[in-house]
mmCIF file of C-alpha atoms in Angstrom:
data_model
loop_
_atom_site.group_PDB
_atom_site.id
_atom_site.type_symbol
_atom_site.label_atom_id
_atom_site.label_comp_id
_atom_site.label_asym_id
_atom_site.label_seq_id
_atom_site.Cartn_x
_atom_site.Cartn_y
_atom_site.Cartn_z
ATOM 1 C CA GLN X 4 156.291 141.895 124.260
ATOM 2 C CA VAL X 5 154.284 141.527 127.480
ATOM 3 C CA GLN X 6 155.422 137.846 128.806
ATOM 4 C CA LEU X 7 154.223 136.354 131.991
ATOM 5 C CA VAL X 8 156.216 134.052 134.012
ATOM 6 C CA GLU X 9 154.989 131.393 136.455
ATOM 7 C CA SER X 10 156.127 130.367 140.290
ATOM 8 C CA GLY X 11 154.691 129.076 143.342
ATOM 9 C CA GLY X 12 155.116 125.866 142.494
ATOM 10 C CA GLY X 13 155.753 122.557 144.080
ATOM 11 C CA LEU X 14 155.312 119.485 146.175
ATOM 12 C CA VAL X 15 152.859 119.323 148.725
ATOM 13 C CA GLN X 16 150.608 116.877 151.106
ATOM 14 C CA PRO X 17 146.911 115.911 150.716
ATOM 15 C CA GLY X 18 145.040 118.581 152.682
ATOM 16 C CA GLY X 19 148.160 121.398 151.988
ATOM 17 C CA SER X 20 148.467 124.804 150.254
ATOM 18 C CA LEU X 21 150.076 126.599 147.863
ATOM 19 C CA ARG X 22 150.032 129.845 145.972
ATOM 20 C CA LEU X 23 151.172 130.164 142.568
ATOM 21 C CA SER X 24 151.819 133.758 140.891
ATOM 22 C CA CYS X 25 151.940 134.760 137.153
ATOM 23 C CA THR X 26 153.707 138.118 137.099
ATOM 24 C CA ALA X 27 153.883 139.806 134.207
ATOM 25 C CA ASP X 28 156.505 142.339 132.748
ATOM 26 C CA GLY X 29 154.005 144.934 131.530
ATOM 27 C CA SER X 30 150.844 145.952 133.460
ATOM 28 C CA ILE X 31 148.126 143.284 133.811
ATOM 29 C CA ALA X 32 145.729 145.809 133.185
ATOM 30 C CA SER X 33 146.134 145.512 129.498
ATOM 31 C CA PHE X 34 144.689 142.290 129.621
ATOM 32 C CA SER X 35 140.417 141.808 129.780
ATOM 33 C CA SER X 36 140.568 138.802 131.850
ATOM 34 C CA MET X 37 143.546 136.382 133.950
ATOM 35 C CA SER X 38 142.918 132.809 134.051
ATOM 36 C CA TRP X 39 144.511 130.092 135.450
ATOM 37 C CA TYR X 40 144.381 126.406 133.807
ATOM 38 C CA ARG X 41 146.164 123.186 134.369
ATOM 39 C CA GLN X 42 147.138 120.265 132.128
ATOM 40 C CA ALA X 43 147.569 116.620 133.493
ATOM 41 C CA PRO X 44 147.986 115.009 130.757
ATOM 42 C CA GLU X 45 145.640 117.000 127.720
ATOM 43 C CA PRO X 46 143.709 119.018 127.189
ATOM 44 C CA ARG X 47 144.057 122.265 129.376
ATOM 45 C CA ASN X 48 141.034 122.895 131.653
ATOM 46 C CA LEU X 49 140.208 126.092 132.985
ATOM 47 C CA VAL X 50 140.868 125.974 136.570
ATOM 48 C CA ALA X 51 140.190 129.979 137.880
ATOM 49 C CA ILE X 52 139.044 133.003 136.012
ATOM 50 C CA LEU X 53 139.435 136.438 136.764
ATOM 51 C CA THR X 54 138.402 139.545 134.649
ATOM 52 C CA ASP X 55 139.209 142.959 134.637
ATOM 53 C CA GLY X 56 135.379 143.501 136.009
ATOM 54 C CA GLY X 57 136.746 141.496 139.038
ATOM 55 C CA ILE X 58 134.077 138.822 137.706
ATOM 56 C CA THR X 59 135.572 135.109 138.660
ATOM 57 C CA ASN X 60 134.471 131.997 138.138
ATOM 58 C CA TYR X 61 136.144 128.554 138.784
ATOM 59 C CA ALA X 62 136.083 124.619 137.852
ATOM 60 C CA ALA X 63 133.509 122.491 139.884
ATOM 61 C CA SER X 64 136.347 120.613 141.039
ATOM 62 C CA VAL X 65 138.114 123.717 142.839
ATOM 63 C CA ARG X 66 135.304 125.953 143.774
ATOM 64 C CA GLY X 67 135.367 126.335 147.756
ATOM 65 C CA ARG X 68 139.060 125.600 147.537
ATOM 66 C CA PHE X 69 141.180 127.643 145.042
ATOM 67 C CA THR X 70 140.839 131.551 144.895
ATOM 68 C CA ILE X 71 142.447 133.629 142.053
ATOM 69 C CA SER X 72 142.786 137.371 142.771
ATOM 70 C CA ARG X 73 145.248 139.667 141.735
ATOM 71 C CA ASP X 74 147.836 142.969 142.448
ATOM 72 C CA ASP X 75 148.116 145.601 140.215
ATOM 73 C CA ALA X 76 150.763 147.292 141.822
ATOM 74 C CA LYS X 77 152.930 143.954 141.170
ATOM 75 C CA ASN X 78 151.480 143.156 137.900
ATOM 76 C CA THR X 79 150.617 140.055 139.325
ATOM 77 C CA VAL X 80 148.150 136.856 139.776
ATOM 78 C CA TYR X 81 147.606 135.206 141.951
ATOM 79 C CA LEU X 82 145.772 131.436 142.272
ATOM 80 C CA GLN X 83 145.397 130.103 146.363
ATOM 81 C CA MET X 84 145.047 126.547 146.131
ATOM 82 C CA ASP X 85 144.038 124.964 149.560
ATOM 83 C CA SER X 86 142.878 121.777 150.970
ATOM 84 C CA LEU X 87 145.085 120.693 148.243
ATOM 85 C CA ARG X 88 143.835 116.894 146.645
ATOM 86 C CA PRO X 89 146.366 114.126 144.745
ATOM 87 C CA GLU X 90 144.355 115.039 141.616
ATOM 88 C CA ASP X 91 145.190 118.208 141.422
ATOM 89 C CA SER X 92 148.532 117.428 140.645
ATOM 90 C CA SER X 93 149.062 119.418 137.180
ATOM 91 C CA THR X 94 151.569 121.782 135.333
ATOM 92 C CA TYR X 95 149.483 124.834 135.589
ATOM 93 C CA TYR X 96 149.633 127.553 132.978
ATOM 94 C CA CYS X 97 148.894 131.212 133.144
ATOM 95 C CA ASN X 98 146.815 133.074 130.568
ATOM 96 C CA GLY X 99 146.109 136.678 129.895
ATOM 97 C CA ILE X 100 143.371 138.140 127.106
ATOM 98 C CA PHE X 101 144.530 141.104 125.517
ATOM 99 C CA ARG X 102 141.645 143.469 125.129
ATOM 100 C CA ASN X 103 142.345 142.761 121.270
ATOM 101 C CA GLY X 104 141.549 139.273 122.340
ATOM 102 C CA TYR X 105 145.170 137.841 121.911
ATOM 103 C CA SER X 106 145.768 135.024 124.103
ATOM 104 C CA LEU X 107 149.147 134.753 125.896
ATOM 105 C CA TRP X 108 150.414 132.157 128.223
ATOM 106 C CA GLY X 109 152.985 131.681 130.588
ATOM 107 C CA GLN X 110 155.657 128.535 130.892
ATOM 108 C CA GLY X 111 153.541 126.703 133.193
ATOM 109 C CA THR X 112 154.765 126.077 137.072
ATOM 110 C CA GLN X 113 154.070 121.788 138.320
ATOM 111 C CA VAL X 114 152.254 121.391 140.844
ATOM 112 C CA THR X 115 152.275 117.717 143.051
ATOM 113 C CA VAL X 116 150.453 116.580 145.585
ATOM 114 C CA SER X 117 151.098 113.442 147.274
ATOM 115 C CA SER X 118 152.087 112.069 150.544
#
């Protein structure tokens, strides 16, 4: 059973940057897409998605500030977050959709943007 583990969250000042990582204990090539969601407080909202074909899409609120990318050699998907705002504070979750449609979630990592 593949698991996804997020890391990289923390406390950052407004205008700062963080890079979140989502590492799979198996090949991320098994996924047709990988995404980042955030939850503050309900529901989980899509932040960014990266398909296996390299297509990306972003929520309007983060477009131009966040970048999703992958490193297949490290089985890791990243979310680079720049120009962070207090409203970006949330728990961020990694999600992978297998080619058979099965959805897998990580445990989440907390991001707090505050001075």
